[in-house]
Amino acid sequence: MPQSKIPYNQTVQGRETFGRADRIRRRRHYLSVQKQGRRGHTRNFVLVVLANQEQRARLGITVTKRVKRAVDRNRIKRLLREVFRRNRRLFPEQSDVVAIARLGAEKLDYLGMREEIRAVDQALDRVARQARPTGERAGDRGKARQS
């Protein structure tokens, strides 16, 4: 596994909590993100991004029973929450992100999971920009609609 260039203990400034406001909690929110959001793929995850009205990124995690053991499913969720909590800059602001774990994600450790999310970071930002309604895109600001 490649060595990370950022030390394990380097974190974002400020609070590192994963509170209720940082989570996608309701089934209807998961379904709307999965239905309307844009997808980015990595080897072990499908990341679905949809713009939200919040001033922060929110994370939802789905691990299916294809990952056989409950202990592995729980470990994946725990590590993903930790990556989100400590590396918020990797996730697009004002977006809901649903991470769907694929079979094989249970073999990743913290650094491997962080590197996988980092590798798709630019794609996530691009996807988040595309997921914004047309009136909110940077290129559309100040332009009048033509009928």
PDB file of C-alpha atoms in Angstrom:
ATOM      1  CA  MET A   1       0.000   0.000   0.000  1.00  0.00           C
ATOM      2  CA  PRO A   2       1.441   3.430  -0.892  1.00  0.00           C
ATOM      3  CA  GLN A   3       2.645   5.584   1.984  1.00  0.00           C
ATOM      4  CA  SER A   4       0.676   8.754   2.601  1.00  0.00           C
ATOM      5  CA  LYS A   5       2.459  12.072   2.223  1.00  0.00           C
ATOM      6  CA  ILE A   6       0.318  13.569   4.996  1.00  0.00           C
ATOM      7  CA  PRO A   7       1.058  12.302   8.497  1.00  0.00           C
ATOM      8  CA  TYR A   8      -1.634  10.248  10.210  1.00  0.00           C
ATOM      9  CA  ASN A   9      -2.077  12.846  12.926  1.00  0.00           C
ATOM     10  CA  GLN A  10      -2.493  15.886  10.622  1.00  0.00           C
ATOM     11  CA  THR A  11      -6.050  17.134  11.000  1.00  0.00           C
ATOM     12  CA  VAL A  12      -8.262  20.038  10.037  1.00  0.00           C
ATOM     13  CA  GLN A  13      -8.347  23.069  12.304  1.00  0.00           C
ATOM     14  CA  GLY A  14     -11.291  23.485  14.643  1.00  0.00           C
ATOM     15  CA  ARG A  15     -13.742  20.968  16.009  1.00  0.00           C
ATOM     16  CA  GLU A  16     -13.604  17.415  14.771  1.00  0.00           C
ATOM     17  CA  THR A  17     -17.022  16.163  15.680  1.00  0.00           C
ATOM     18  CA  PHE A  18     -19.506  14.102  13.715  1.00  0.00           C
ATOM     19  CA  GLY A  19     -22.760  15.406  15.110  1.00  0.00           C
ATOM     20  CA  ARG A  20     -26.344  15.070  13.982  1.00  0.00           C
ATOM     21  CA  ALA A  21     -26.051  18.019  11.607  1.00  0.00           C
ATOM     22  CA  ASP A  22     -23.175  16.259   9.797  1.00  0.00           C
ATOM     23  CA  ARG A  23     -25.172  13.102   9.033  1.00  0.00           C
ATOM     24  CA  ILE A  24     -27.822  12.181   6.547  1.00  0.00           C
ATOM     25  CA  ARG A  25     -30.332  10.571   8.866  1.00  0.00           C
ATOM     26  CA  ARG A  26     -33.636  10.047   7.071  1.00  0.00           C
ATOM     27  CA  ARG A  27     -34.378   7.385   4.494  1.00  0.00           C
ATOM     28  CA  ARG A  28     -36.044   9.908   2.179  1.00  0.00           C
ATOM     29  CA  HIS A  29     -32.845  11.988   2.146  1.00  0.00           C
ATOM     30  CA  TYR A  30     -30.774   8.918   1.245  1.00  0.00           C
ATOM     31  CA  LEU A  31     -33.234   8.084  -1.527  1.00  0.00           C
ATOM     32  CA  SER A  32     -33.273  11.613  -2.945  1.00  0.00           C
ATOM     33  CA  VAL A  33     -29.453  11.765  -2.993  1.00  0.00           C
ATOM     34  CA  GLN A  34     -29.268   8.360  -4.670  1.00  0.00           C
ATOM     35  CA  LYS A  35     -31.960   9.255  -7.202  1.00  0.00           C
ATOM     36  CA  GLN A  36     -30.947  12.823  -8.094  1.00  0.00           C
ATOM     37  CA  GLY A  37     -27.243  12.894  -7.225  1.00  0.00           C
ATOM     38  CA  ARG A  38     -24.174  12.496  -9.389  1.00  0.00           C
ATOM     39  CA  ARG A  39     -21.976   9.433  -8.952  1.00  0.00           C
ATOM     40  CA  GLY A  40     -18.240   9.109  -8.568  1.00  0.00           C
ATOM     41  CA  HIS A  41     -16.629   5.676  -8.480  1.00  0.00           C
ATOM     42  CA  THR A  42     -13.559   4.366  -6.715  1.00  0.00           C
ATOM     43  CA  ARG A  43     -12.316   0.825  -6.402  1.00  0.00           C
ATOM     44  CA  ASN A  44     -14.137   0.226  -3.103  1.00  0.00           C
ATOM     45  CA  PHE A  45     -16.869   2.893  -3.008  1.00  0.00           C
ATOM     46  CA  VAL A  46     -19.563   4.563  -5.035  1.00  0.00           C
ATOM     47  CA  LEU A  47     -19.878   8.177  -3.883  1.00  0.00           C
ATOM     48  CA  VAL A  48     -23.146   9.945  -4.708  1.00  0.00           C
ATOM     49  CA  VAL A  49     -23.161  13.737  -4.355  1.00  0.00           C
ATOM     50  CA  LEU A  50     -26.107  16.129  -4.316  1.00  0.00           C
ATOM     51  CA  ALA A  51     -26.136  19.832  -3.456  1.00  0.00           C
ATOM     52  CA  ASN A  52     -27.947  20.769  -0.257  1.00  0.00           C
ATOM     53  CA  GLN A  53     -29.184  23.984   1.315  1.00  0.00           C
ATOM     54  CA  GLU A  54     -27.011  23.545   4.412  1.00  0.00           C
ATOM     55  CA  GLN A  55     -23.768  25.412   4.985  1.00  0.00           C
ATOM     56  CA  ARG A  56     -21.909  22.142   5.510  1.00  0.00           C
ATOM     57  CA  ALA A  57     -21.277  18.785   3.939  1.00  0.00           C
ATOM     58  CA  ARG A  58     -23.320  15.857   5.253  1.00  0.00           C
ATOM     59  CA  LEU A  59     -22.334  12.202   5.042  1.00  0.00           C
ATOM     60  CA  GLY A  60     -24.441   9.088   4.706  1.00  0.00           C
ATOM     61  CA  ILE A  61     -22.942   5.592   4.616  1.00  0.00           C
ATOM     62  CA  THR A  62     -24.434   2.441   3.154  1.00  0.00           C
ATOM     63  CA  VAL A  63     -22.809  -0.981   3.514  1.00  0.00           C
ATOM     64  CA  THR A  64     -24.802  -3.883   2.094  1.00  0.00           C
ATOM     65  CA  LYS A  65     -24.809  -7.422   3.379  1.00  0.00           C
ATOM     66  CA  ARG A  66     -22.582  -8.410   0.480  1.00  0.00           C
ATOM     67  CA  VAL A  67     -19.925  -7.554   3.049  1.00  0.00           C
ATOM     68  CA  LYS A  68     -20.744 -10.692   4.995  1.00  0.00           C
ATOM     69  CA  ARG A  69     -19.710 -10.074   8.574  1.00  0.00           C
ATOM     70  CA  ALA A  70     -21.408  -7.395  10.676  1.00  0.00           C
ATOM     71  CA  VAL A  71     -18.084  -6.571  12.310  1.00  0.00           C
ATOM     72  CA  ASP A  72     -16.651  -5.703   8.868  1.00  0.00           C
ATOM     73  CA  ARG A  73     -19.679  -3.591   7.929  1.00  0.00           C
ATOM     74  CA  ASN A  74     -19.414  -1.678  11.202  1.00  0.00           C
ATOM     75  CA  ARG A  75     -15.672  -1.189  10.768  1.00  0.00           C
ATOM     76  CA  ILE A  76     -16.162   0.283   7.283  1.00  0.00           C
ATOM     77  CA  LYS A  77     -18.747   2.732   8.622  1.00  0.00           C
ATOM     78  CA  ARG A  78     -16.549   3.672  11.575  1.00  0.00           C
ATOM     79  CA  LEU A  79     -13.502   4.311   9.376  1.00  0.00           C
ATOM     80  CA  LEU A  80     -15.483   6.330   6.821  1.00  0.00           C
ATOM     81  CA  ARG A  81     -16.914   8.525   9.574  1.00  0.00           C
ATOM     82  CA  GLU A  82     -13.379   9.035  10.880  1.00  0.00           C
ATOM     83  CA  VAL A  83     -12.087  10.014   7.426  1.00  0.00           C
ATOM     84  CA  PHE A  84     -14.969  12.482   7.050  1.00  0.00           C
ATOM     85  CA  ARG A  85     -14.525  13.871  10.543  1.00  0.00           C
ATOM     86  CA  ARG A  86     -10.772  14.443  10.272  1.00  0.00           C
ATOM     87  CA  ASN A  87     -10.541  15.373   6.560  1.00  0.00           C
ATOM     88  CA  ARG A  88     -13.568  17.535   5.767  1.00  0.00           C
ATOM     89  CA  ARG A  89     -11.665  19.375   3.077  1.00  0.00           C
ATOM     90  CA  LEU A  90     -11.864  16.216   0.943  1.00  0.00           C
ATOM     91  CA  PHE A  91     -15.650  16.481   0.766  1.00  0.00           C
ATOM     92  CA  PRO A  92     -17.460  19.203  -1.214  1.00  0.00           C
ATOM     93  CA  GLU A  93     -19.098  21.917   0.886  1.00  0.00           C
ATOM     94  CA  GLN A  94     -22.877  22.385   0.808  1.00  0.00           C
ATOM     95  CA  SER A  95     -23.351  18.848  -0.478  1.00  0.00           C
ATOM     96  CA  ASP A  96     -24.802  15.589   0.704  1.00  0.00           C
ATOM     97  CA  VAL A  97     -22.455  12.672   0.095  1.00  0.00           C
ATOM     98  CA  VAL A  98     -23.671   9.084   0.287  1.00  0.00           C
ATOM     99  CA  ALA A  99     -20.850   6.530   0.322  1.00  0.00           C
ATOM    100  CA  ILE A 100     -21.871   3.050  -0.782  1.00  0.00           C
ATOM    101  CA  ALA A 101     -19.232   0.491   0.161  1.00  0.00           C
ATOM    102  CA  ARG A 102     -18.370  -2.226  -2.316  1.00  0.00           C
ATOM    103  CA  LEU A 103     -17.160  -5.694  -1.549  1.00  0.00           C
ATOM    104  CA  GLY A 104     -13.473  -5.413  -0.695  1.00  0.00           C
ATOM    105  CA  ALA A 105     -13.767  -2.187   1.313  1.00  0.00           C
ATOM    106  CA  GLU A 106     -13.409  -4.227   4.501  1.00  0.00           C
ATOM    107  CA  LYS A 107      -9.729  -4.770   3.647  1.00  0.00           C
ATOM    108  CA  LEU A 108      -8.913  -1.046   3.782  1.00  0.00           C
ATOM    109  CA  ASP A 109      -7.362   0.617   6.795  1.00  0.00           C
ATOM    110  CA  TYR A 110      -7.735   4.296   7.718  1.00  0.00           C
ATOM    111  CA  LEU A 111      -4.885   5.487   5.486  1.00  0.00           C
ATOM    112  CA  GLY A 112      -6.038   3.398   2.536  1.00  0.00           C
ATOM    113  CA  MET A 113      -9.574   4.710   2.844  1.00  0.00           C
ATOM    114  CA  ARG A 114      -8.364   8.311   3.118  1.00  0.00           C
ATOM    115  CA  GLU A 115      -6.118   7.917   0.077  1.00  0.00           C
ATOM    116  CA  GLU A 116      -8.993   6.458  -1.935  1.00  0.00           C
ATOM    117  CA  ILE A 117     -11.223   9.410  -1.044  1.00  0.00           C
ATOM    118  CA  ARG A 118      -8.366  11.818  -1.772  1.00  0.00           C
ATOM    119  CA  ALA A 119      -7.860  10.258  -5.218  1.00  0.00           C
ATOM    120  CA  VAL A 120     -11.463  11.011  -6.120  1.00  0.00           C
ATOM    121  CA  ASP A 121     -11.466  14.462  -4.428  1.00  0.00           C
ATOM    122  CA  GLN A 122     -11.293  16.502  -7.648  1.00  0.00           C
ATOM    123  CA  ALA A 123     -13.941  14.338  -9.256  1.00  0.00           C
ATOM    124  CA  LEU A 124     -16.172  14.871  -6.196  1.00  0.00           C
ATOM    125  CA  ASP A 125     -15.804  18.642  -6.497  1.00  0.00           C
ATOM    126  CA  ARG A 126     -16.636  18.484 -10.208  1.00  0.00           C
ATOM    127  CA  VAL A 127     -19.625  16.254  -9.509  1.00  0.00           C
ATOM    128  CA  ALA A 128     -20.810  18.607  -6.742  1.00  0.00           C
ATOM    129  CA  ARG A 129     -20.640  21.585  -9.110  1.00  0.00           C
ATOM    130  CA  GLN A 130     -22.651  19.668 -11.706  1.00  0.00           C
ATOM    131  CA  ALA A 131     -25.179  18.636  -9.064  1.00  0.00           C
ATOM    132  CA  ARG A 132     -26.027  22.244  -8.186  1.00  0.00           C
ATOM    133  CA  PRO A 133     -29.176  23.670  -9.751  1.00  0.00           C
ATOM    134  CA  THR A 134     -28.414  25.732 -12.858  1.00  0.00           C
ATOM    135  CA  GLY A 135     -29.172  29.022 -11.115  1.00  0.00           C
ATOM    136  CA  GLU A 136     -26.402  28.384  -8.577  1.00  0.00           C
ATOM    137  CA  ARG A 137     -23.546  27.575 -10.938  1.00  0.00           C
ATOM    138  CA  ALA A 138     -20.732  30.077 -10.921  1.00  0.00           C
ATOM    139  CA  GLY A 139     -20.902  30.607 -14.689  1.00  0.00           C
ATOM    140  CA  ASP A 140     -24.622  31.432 -14.540  1.00  0.00           C
ATOM    141  CA  ARG A 141     -24.361  34.238 -12.009  1.00  0.00           C
ATOM    142  CA  GLY A 142     -25.336  37.627 -13.334  1.00  0.00           C
ATOM    143  CA  LYS A 143     -26.705  36.330 -16.612  1.00  0.00           C
ATOM    144  CA  ALA A 144     -30.310  37.068 -17.448  1.00  0.00           C
ATOM    145  CA  ARG A 145     -32.497  34.238 -18.650  1.00  0.00           C
ATOM    146  CA  GLN A 146     -33.542  34.449 -22.254  1.00  0.00           C
ATOM    147  CA  SER A 147     -37.001  33.230 -23.208  1.00  0.00           C
TER     148      SER A 147
END
